[in-house]
């Protein structure tokens, strides 16, 4: 079955550590996205990528980094510079960047700083 | 600055009745609007979309209405079923591969 796989489902990080969240898709989608969800707020865009080896900052990119070396993979690194990293992180993909197709989302990674 | 607002955090409806979820937006340049449904501990799933040049789109029990003059859209679910209980996100797309999401409305459908 085609879809998006995010791992791990739960992640605990000590203050000052970098952690990397995995996102893999087998849908042959060109575009991939990372969103962050906090309680009572909508999803906020962190980074997105339209094609391999290219990515753009979203609205809240500070303290995060990404790479897009393969079409299938779009890992997100939460660095120690991110002041409030505890949140639910969602990865998504779409056939291309156009609007009406909707995104396919993974099941999310819940990151907690301890 | 919230460009997409869902002012009702929750809505409770009896099974078989109509559910109406509302969404307001501020940016007249949005070209598409979408609704997503999300169950706990899962990612959102795309439900239905509507182009800014249309005022209605229907897919089975789900209909989305767009009122551009009021910058308002709504999702109607008829008839509502207990399996529809979930969080519903309104989203709007603007140019440059950006989709902006509302905060969500939690729908409870009582049997």
PDB file of C-alpha atoms in Angstrom:
ATOM      1  CA  UNK A   1       0.000   0.000   0.000  1.00  0.00           C
ATOM      2  CA  UNK A   2       1.230   3.471  -0.845  1.00  0.00           C
ATOM      3  CA  UNK A   3       1.559   6.033   1.877  1.00  0.00           C
ATOM      4  CA  UNK A   4       3.758   8.110   4.122  1.00  0.00           C
ATOM      5  CA  UNK A   5       5.664   6.613   7.018  1.00  0.00           C
ATOM      6  CA  UNK A   6       6.846   8.770   9.881  1.00  0.00           C
ATOM      7  CA  UNK A   7       9.139   7.426  12.568  1.00  0.00           C
ATOM      8  CA  UNK A   8       9.402   7.268  15.438  1.00  0.00           C
ATOM      9  CA  UNK A   9       5.845   7.766  16.679  1.00  0.00           C
ATOM     10  CA  UNK A  10       7.088   9.141  20.015  1.00  0.00           C
ATOM     11  CA  UNK A  11      10.429  10.808  20.634  1.00  0.00           C
ATOM     12  CA  UNK A  12      11.962  12.223  23.778  1.00  0.00           C
ATOM     13  CA  UNK A  13      14.794  14.701  23.598  1.00  0.00           C
ATOM     14  CA  UNK A  14      17.007  16.181  26.237  1.00  0.00           C
ATOM     15  CA  UNK A  15      17.589  19.901  26.154  1.00  0.00           C
ATOM     16  CA  UNK A  16      20.533  20.808  23.946  1.00  0.00           C
ATOM     17  CA  UNK A  17      20.245  17.725  21.736  1.00  0.00           C
ATOM     18  CA  UNK A  18      19.502  17.595  18.047  1.00  0.00           C
ATOM     19  CA  UNK A  19      17.002  14.986  16.904  1.00  0.00           C
ATOM     20  CA  UNK A  20      15.965  13.852  13.425  1.00  0.00           C
ATOM     21  CA  UNK A  21      12.430  12.862  12.469  1.00  0.00           C
ATOM     22  CA  UNK A  22      12.080  10.495   9.555  1.00  0.00           C
ATOM     23  CA  UNK A  23       9.556  10.822   6.715  1.00  0.00           C
ATOM     24  CA  UNK A  24       9.392   8.372   3.807  1.00  0.00           C
ATOM     25  CA  UNK A  25       6.783   8.169   1.037  1.00  0.00           C
ATOM     26  CA  UNK A  26       6.223   5.628  -1.728  1.00  0.00           C
ATOM     27  CA  UNK A  27       3.551   7.608  -3.564  1.00  0.00           C
ATOM     28  CA  UNK A  28       5.957   9.014  -6.147  1.00  0.00           C
ATOM     29  CA  UNK A  29       4.951  12.504  -5.038  1.00  0.00           C
ATOM     30  CA  UNK A  30       7.153  15.409  -6.024  1.00  0.00           C
ATOM     31  CA  UNK A  31       6.322  17.778  -3.167  1.00  0.00           C
ATOM     32  CA  UNK A  32       6.834  17.117   0.541  1.00  0.00           C
ATOM     33  CA  UNK A  33       6.076  19.231   3.609  1.00  0.00           C
ATOM     34  CA  UNK A  34       6.683  19.413   7.341  1.00  0.00           C
ATOM     35  CA  UNK A  35       4.050  20.887   9.641  1.00  0.00           C
ATOM     36  CA  UNK A  36       3.949  21.419  13.366  1.00  0.00           C
ATOM     37  CA  UNK A  37       0.756  21.196  15.437  1.00  0.00           C
ATOM     38  CA  UNK A  38       0.400  22.748  18.894  1.00  0.00           C
ATOM     39  CA  UNK A  39      -2.724  22.509  21.069  1.00  0.00           C
ATOM     40  CA  UNK A  40      -5.450  24.922  19.963  1.00  0.00           C
ATOM     41  CA  UNK A  41      -3.554  25.947  16.862  1.00  0.00           C
ATOM     42  CA  UNK A  42      -3.680  24.974  13.254  1.00  0.00           C
ATOM     43  CA  UNK A  43      -0.880  23.256  11.440  1.00  0.00           C
ATOM     44  CA  UNK A  44       2.047  25.579  10.806  1.00  0.00           C
ATOM     45  CA  UNK A  45       4.431  25.062   7.912  1.00  0.00           C
ATOM     46  CA  UNK A  46       8.080  24.480   8.819  1.00  0.00           C
ATOM     47  CA  UNK A  47       9.693  23.542   5.495  1.00  0.00           C
ATOM     48  CA  UNK A  48       8.607  22.286   2.107  1.00  0.00           C
ATOM     49  CA  UNK A  49      10.298  20.776  -0.920  1.00  0.00           C
ATOM     50  CA  UNK A  50       9.037  20.752  -4.490  1.00  0.00           C
ATOM     51  CA  UNK A  51      11.776  18.606  -5.992  1.00  0.00           C
ATOM     52  CA  UNK A  52      14.869  16.688  -4.989  1.00  0.00           C
ATOM     53  CA  UNK A  53      17.768  18.784  -3.710  1.00  0.00           C
ATOM     54  CA  UNK A  54      15.562  21.831  -3.274  1.00  0.00           C
ATOM     55  CA  UNK A  55      13.596  23.045  -0.263  1.00  0.00           C
ATOM     56  CA  UNK A  56      12.115  26.271   1.044  1.00  0.00           C
ATOM     57  CA  UNK A  57      11.493  27.729   4.476  1.00  0.00           C
ATOM     58  CA  UNK A  58       7.948  27.882   5.736  1.00  0.00           C
ATOM     59  CA  UNK A  59       6.530  30.199   8.364  1.00  0.00           C
ATOM     60  CA  UNK A  60       8.391  28.782  11.385  1.00  0.00           C
ATOM     61  CA  UNK A  61      11.695  27.418  10.031  1.00  0.00           C
ATOM     62  CA  UNK A  62      13.946  28.796  12.773  1.00  0.00           C
ATOM     63  CA  UNK A  63      15.607  26.020  14.737  1.00  0.00           C
ATOM     64  CA  UNK A  64      14.850  23.364  12.112  1.00  0.00           C
ATOM     65  CA  UNK A  65      16.724  21.947   9.143  1.00  0.00           C
ATOM     66  CA  UNK A  66      15.804  19.540   6.343  1.00  0.00           C
ATOM     67  CA  UNK A  67      17.341  17.698   3.417  1.00  0.00           C
ATOM     68  CA  UNK A  68      15.855  16.210   0.243  1.00  0.00           C
ATOM     69  CA  UNK A  69      18.494  13.910  -1.235  1.00  0.00           C
ATOM     70  CA  UNK A  70      15.943  11.398  -2.483  1.00  0.00           C
ATOM     71  CA  UNK A  71      12.434  11.863  -3.822  1.00  0.00           C
ATOM     72  CA  UNK A  72      11.083   9.437  -1.227  1.00  0.00           C
ATOM     73  CA  UNK A  73      12.669  10.960   1.853  1.00  0.00           C
ATOM     74  CA  UNK A  74      12.387  14.308   3.631  1.00  0.00           C
ATOM     75  CA  UNK A  75      13.912  14.125   7.143  1.00  0.00           C
ATOM     76  CA  UNK A  76      13.483  16.974   9.611  1.00  0.00           C
ATOM     77  CA  UNK A  77      16.145  17.830  12.201  1.00  0.00           C
ATOM     78  CA  UNK A  78      15.042  19.705  15.289  1.00  0.00           C
ATOM     79  CA  UNK A  79      18.129  21.513  16.517  1.00  0.00           C
ATOM     80  CA  UNK A  80      19.000  22.813  19.959  1.00  0.00           C
ATOM     81  CA  UNK A  81      18.265  26.305  18.605  1.00  0.00           C
ATOM     82  CA  UNK A  82      14.548  25.517  18.539  1.00  0.00           C
ATOM     83  CA  UNK A  83      13.281  27.149  21.733  1.00  0.00           C
ATOM     84  CA  UNK A  84      10.059  25.228  22.172  1.00  0.00           C
ATOM     85  CA  UNK A  85      10.285  21.946  20.274  1.00  0.00           C
ATOM     86  CA  UNK A  86       7.654  19.974  22.176  1.00  0.00           C
ATOM     87  CA  UNK A  87       4.871  19.453  19.615  1.00  0.00           C
ATOM     88  CA  UNK A  88       3.236  17.038  17.199  1.00  0.00           C
ATOM     89  CA  UNK A  89       5.054  16.956  13.862  1.00  0.00           C
ATOM     90  CA  UNK A  90       3.346  15.981  10.635  1.00  0.00           C
ATOM     91  CA  UNK A  91       4.907  15.180   7.304  1.00  0.00           C
ATOM     92  CA  UNK A  92       2.856  15.415   4.109  1.00  0.00           C
ATOM     93  CA  UNK A  93       3.257  14.987   0.386  1.00  0.00           C
ATOM     94  CA  UNK A  94       1.384  15.885  -2.788  1.00  0.00           C
ATOM     95  CA  UNK A  95       1.754  14.997  -6.481  1.00  0.00           C
ATOM     96  CA  UNK A  96       2.940  18.519  -7.137  1.00  0.00           C
ATOM     97  CA  UNK A  97       2.441  21.849  -5.522  1.00  0.00           C
ATOM     98  CA  UNK A  98      -0.938  22.625  -6.954  1.00  0.00           C
ATOM     99  CA  UNK A  99      -3.731  23.191  -4.575  1.00  0.00           C
ATOM    100  CA  UNK A 100      -6.732  21.045  -5.320  1.00  0.00           C
ATOM    101  CA  UNK A 101      -5.256  17.595  -4.851  1.00  0.00           C
ATOM    102  CA  UNK A 102      -4.951  17.810  -1.117  1.00  0.00           C
ATOM    103  CA  UNK A 103      -2.051  16.440   0.836  1.00  0.00           C
ATOM    104  CA  UNK A 104      -1.382  12.923   2.063  1.00  0.00           C
ATOM    105  CA  UNK A 105      -0.222  13.042   5.657  1.00  0.00           C
ATOM    106  CA  UNK A 106       1.775  10.638   7.757  1.00  0.00           C
ATOM    107  CA  UNK A 107       0.579   9.607  11.200  1.00  0.00           C
ATOM    108  CA  UNK A 108       2.867  12.056  12.968  1.00  0.00           C
ATOM    109  CA  UNK A 109       5.690  12.105  15.504  1.00  0.00           C
ATOM    110  CA  UNK A 110       5.121  13.474  18.988  1.00  0.00           C
ATOM    111  CA  UNK A 111       8.314  15.089  20.261  1.00  0.00           C
ATOM    112  CA  UNK A 112       8.743  15.850  23.943  1.00  0.00           C
ATOM    113  CA  UNK A 113      11.676  17.671  25.516  1.00  0.00           C
ATOM    114  CA  UNK A 114      12.598  16.257  28.911  1.00  0.00           C
TER     115      UNK A 114
ATOM    116  CA  UNK B   1      -2.187  36.910  12.144  1.00  0.00           C
ATOM    117  CA  UNK B   2      -4.609  34.049  11.559  1.00  0.00           C
ATOM    118  CA  UNK B   3      -5.635  34.065   7.933  1.00  0.00           C
ATOM    119  CA  UNK B   4      -7.893  31.046   8.364  1.00  0.00           C
ATOM    120  CA  UNK B   5     -10.155  30.931  11.404  1.00  0.00           C
ATOM    121  CA  UNK B   6     -12.380  28.248  12.799  1.00  0.00           C
ATOM    122  CA  UNK B   7     -14.133  29.974  15.650  1.00  0.00           C
ATOM    123  CA  UNK B   8     -15.936  26.956  17.075  1.00  0.00           C
ATOM    124  CA  UNK B   9     -13.543  24.632  18.926  1.00  0.00           C
ATOM    125  CA  UNK B  10     -16.217  21.939  19.152  1.00  0.00           C
ATOM    126  CA  UNK B  11     -19.630  20.944  17.840  1.00  0.00           C
ATOM    127  CA  UNK B  12     -22.025  18.254  19.048  1.00  0.00           C
ATOM    128  CA  UNK B  13     -24.691  16.802  16.739  1.00  0.00           C
ATOM    129  CA  UNK B  14     -27.190  13.965  16.941  1.00  0.00           C
ATOM    130  CA  UNK B  15     -26.733  11.026  14.590  1.00  0.00           C
ATOM    131  CA  UNK B  16     -28.766  11.481  11.395  1.00  0.00           C
ATOM    132  CA  UNK B  17     -28.875  15.275  11.663  1.00  0.00           C
ATOM    133  CA  UNK B  18     -26.837  17.814   9.711  1.00  0.00           C
ATOM    134  CA  UNK B  19     -23.397  18.925  10.889  1.00  0.00           C
ATOM    135  CA  UNK B  20     -22.280  22.390   9.776  1.00  0.00           C
ATOM    136  CA  UNK B  21     -18.665  23.374  10.308  1.00  0.00           C
ATOM    137  CA  UNK B  22     -17.685  26.958   9.606  1.00  0.00           C
ATOM    138  CA  UNK B  23     -14.518  28.685   8.505  1.00  0.00           C
ATOM    139  CA  UNK B  24     -13.622  32.325   7.852  1.00  0.00           C
ATOM    140  CA  UNK B  25     -10.646  33.674   5.983  1.00  0.00           C
ATOM    141  CA  UNK B  26      -9.058  37.058   5.419  1.00  0.00           C
ATOM    142  CA  UNK B  27      -6.943  36.702   2.285  1.00  0.00           C
ATOM    143  CA  UNK B  28      -8.912  37.253  -0.927  1.00  0.00           C
ATOM    144  CA  UNK B  29      -6.030  35.756  -2.945  1.00  0.00           C
ATOM    145  CA  UNK B  30      -6.650  32.184  -1.792  1.00  0.00           C
ATOM    146  CA  UNK B  31      -7.347  30.037  -4.859  1.00  0.00           C
ATOM    147  CA  UNK B  32      -8.479  26.777  -3.268  1.00  0.00           C
ATOM    148  CA  UNK B  33     -10.073  25.787  -0.006  1.00  0.00           C
ATOM    149  CA  UNK B  34      -9.883  22.326   1.503  1.00  0.00           C
ATOM    150  CA  UNK B  35     -11.289  20.363   4.400  1.00  0.00           C
ATOM    151  CA  UNK B  36      -9.361  17.671   6.233  1.00  0.00           C
ATOM    152  CA  UNK B  37     -10.525  15.184   8.840  1.00  0.00           C
ATOM    153  CA  UNK B  38      -8.282  13.994  11.653  1.00  0.00           C
ATOM    154  CA  UNK B  39      -8.679  11.137  14.109  1.00  0.00           C
ATOM    155  CA  UNK B  40      -6.580  11.058  17.322  1.00  0.00           C
ATOM    156  CA  UNK B  41      -2.969   9.951  16.883  1.00  0.00           C
ATOM    157  CA  UNK B  42      -3.330   9.969  13.091  1.00  0.00           C
ATOM    158  CA  UNK B  43      -2.457  12.454  10.381  1.00  0.00           C
ATOM    159  CA  UNK B  44      -5.234  14.477   8.718  1.00  0.00           C
ATOM    160  CA  UNK B  45      -6.916  12.981   5.664  1.00  0.00           C
ATOM    161  CA  UNK B  46      -8.089  15.085   2.751  1.00  0.00           C
ATOM    162  CA  UNK B  47     -11.874  15.259   2.544  1.00  0.00           C
ATOM    163  CA  UNK B  48     -13.055  17.737  -0.069  1.00  0.00           C
ATOM    164  CA  UNK B  49     -11.917  20.904  -1.805  1.00  0.00           C
ATOM    165  CA  UNK B  50     -13.441  23.832  -3.650  1.00  0.00           C
ATOM    166  CA  UNK B  51     -12.007  26.272  -6.132  1.00  0.00           C
ATOM    167  CA  UNK B  52     -12.393  29.969  -5.424  1.00  0.00           C
ATOM    168  CA  UNK B  53     -14.334  30.326  -8.688  1.00  0.00           C
ATOM    169  CA  UNK B  54     -17.094  27.996  -7.479  1.00  0.00           C
ATOM    170  CA  UNK B  55     -19.627  28.342  -4.697  1.00  0.00           C
ATOM    171  CA  UNK B  56     -20.451  24.701  -4.034  1.00  0.00           C
ATOM    172  CA  UNK B  57     -18.863  21.290  -4.285  1.00  0.00           C
ATOM    173  CA  UNK B  58     -20.522  18.046  -3.289  1.00  0.00           C
ATOM    174  CA  UNK B  59     -19.135  14.579  -2.625  1.00  0.00           C
ATOM    175  CA  UNK B  60     -21.568  12.077  -1.176  1.00  0.00           C
ATOM    176  CA  UNK B  61     -22.614  13.183   2.297  1.00  0.00           C
ATOM    177  CA  UNK B  62     -20.158  16.096   2.254  1.00  0.00           C
ATOM    178  CA  UNK B  63     -20.848  19.492   0.684  1.00  0.00           C
ATOM    179  CA  UNK B  64     -18.672  22.566   0.899  1.00  0.00           C
ATOM    180  CA  UNK B  65     -20.135  26.022   0.329  1.00  0.00           C
ATOM    181  CA  UNK B  66     -18.066  29.105  -0.431  1.00  0.00           C
ATOM    182  CA  UNK B  67     -19.275  32.681   0.064  1.00  0.00           C
ATOM    183  CA  UNK B  68     -16.531  34.870  -1.337  1.00  0.00           C
ATOM    184  CA  UNK B  69     -18.158  38.179  -0.493  1.00  0.00           C
ATOM    185  CA  UNK B  70     -18.313  37.151   3.164  1.00  0.00           C
ATOM    186  CA  UNK B  71     -14.959  35.313   3.020  1.00  0.00           C
ATOM    187  CA  UNK B  72     -16.693  32.347   4.585  1.00  0.00           C
ATOM    188  CA  UNK B  73     -16.907  28.658   3.823  1.00  0.00           C
ATOM    189  CA  UNK B  74     -18.760  25.839   5.459  1.00  0.00           C
ATOM    190  CA  UNK B  75     -18.761  22.056   5.393  1.00  0.00           C
ATOM    191  CA  UNK B  76     -22.113  20.285   5.616  1.00  0.00           C
ATOM    192  CA  UNK B  77     -22.308  16.611   6.553  1.00  0.00           C
ATOM    193  CA  UNK B  78     -25.688  15.011   5.939  1.00  0.00           C
ATOM    194  CA  UNK B  79     -26.633  12.699   7.535  1.00  0.00           C
ATOM    195  CA  UNK B  80     -24.074  12.738  10.337  1.00  0.00           C
ATOM    196  CA  UNK B  81     -22.776   9.383  11.524  1.00  0.00           C
ATOM    197  CA  UNK B  82     -20.876   8.431  14.718  1.00  0.00           C
ATOM    198  CA  UNK B  83     -17.825   7.617  12.557  1.00  0.00           C
ATOM    199  CA  UNK B  84     -17.722  11.272  11.517  1.00  0.00           C
ATOM    200  CA  UNK B  85     -16.596  12.199  15.032  1.00  0.00           C
ATOM    201  CA  UNK B  86     -13.167  13.725  14.495  1.00  0.00           C
ATOM    202  CA  UNK B  87     -11.364  17.045  14.267  1.00  0.00           C
ATOM    203  CA  UNK B  88     -12.025  18.915  11.016  1.00  0.00           C
ATOM    204  CA  UNK B  89      -9.485  21.370   9.652  1.00  0.00           C
ATOM    205  CA  UNK B  90     -10.304  24.068   7.173  1.00  0.00           C
ATOM    206  CA  UNK B  91      -7.371  24.991   4.919  1.00  0.00           C
ATOM    207  CA  UNK B  92      -6.714  27.547   2.218  1.00  0.00           C
ATOM    208  CA  UNK B  93      -4.140  27.499  -0.506  1.00  0.00           C
ATOM    209  CA  UNK B  94      -2.275  30.474  -1.804  1.00  0.00           C
ATOM    210  CA  UNK B  95       0.435  30.690  -4.421  1.00  0.00           C
ATOM    211  CA  UNK B  96       3.904  29.331  -3.754  1.00  0.00           C
ATOM    212  CA  UNK B  97       3.016  25.888  -2.459  1.00  0.00           C
ATOM    213  CA  UNK B  98       1.604  27.176   0.787  1.00  0.00           C
ATOM    214  CA  UNK B  99      -1.478  25.829   2.494  1.00  0.00           C
ATOM    215  CA  UNK B 100      -2.684  27.586   5.633  1.00  0.00           C
ATOM    216  CA  UNK B 101      -4.706  25.640   8.185  1.00  0.00           C
ATOM    217  CA  UNK B 102      -7.283  26.710  10.720  1.00  0.00           C
ATOM    218  CA  UNK B 103      -7.129  25.548  14.340  1.00  0.00           C
ATOM    219  CA  UNK B 104      -9.731  22.832  13.806  1.00  0.00           C
ATOM    220  CA  UNK B 105     -13.233  22.029  15.082  1.00  0.00           C
ATOM    221  CA  UNK B 106     -13.877  18.867  17.051  1.00  0.00           C
ATOM    222  CA  UNK B 107     -17.126  17.224  15.925  1.00  0.00           C
ATOM    223  CA  UNK B 108     -18.992  14.838  18.222  1.00  0.00           C
ATOM    224  CA  UNK B 109     -21.775  12.821  16.626  1.00  0.00           C
ATOM    225  CA  UNK B 110     -23.969  11.220  19.287  1.00  0.00           C
ATOM    226  CA  UNK B 111     -25.681   7.926  18.589  1.00  0.00           C
TER     227      UNK B 111
END
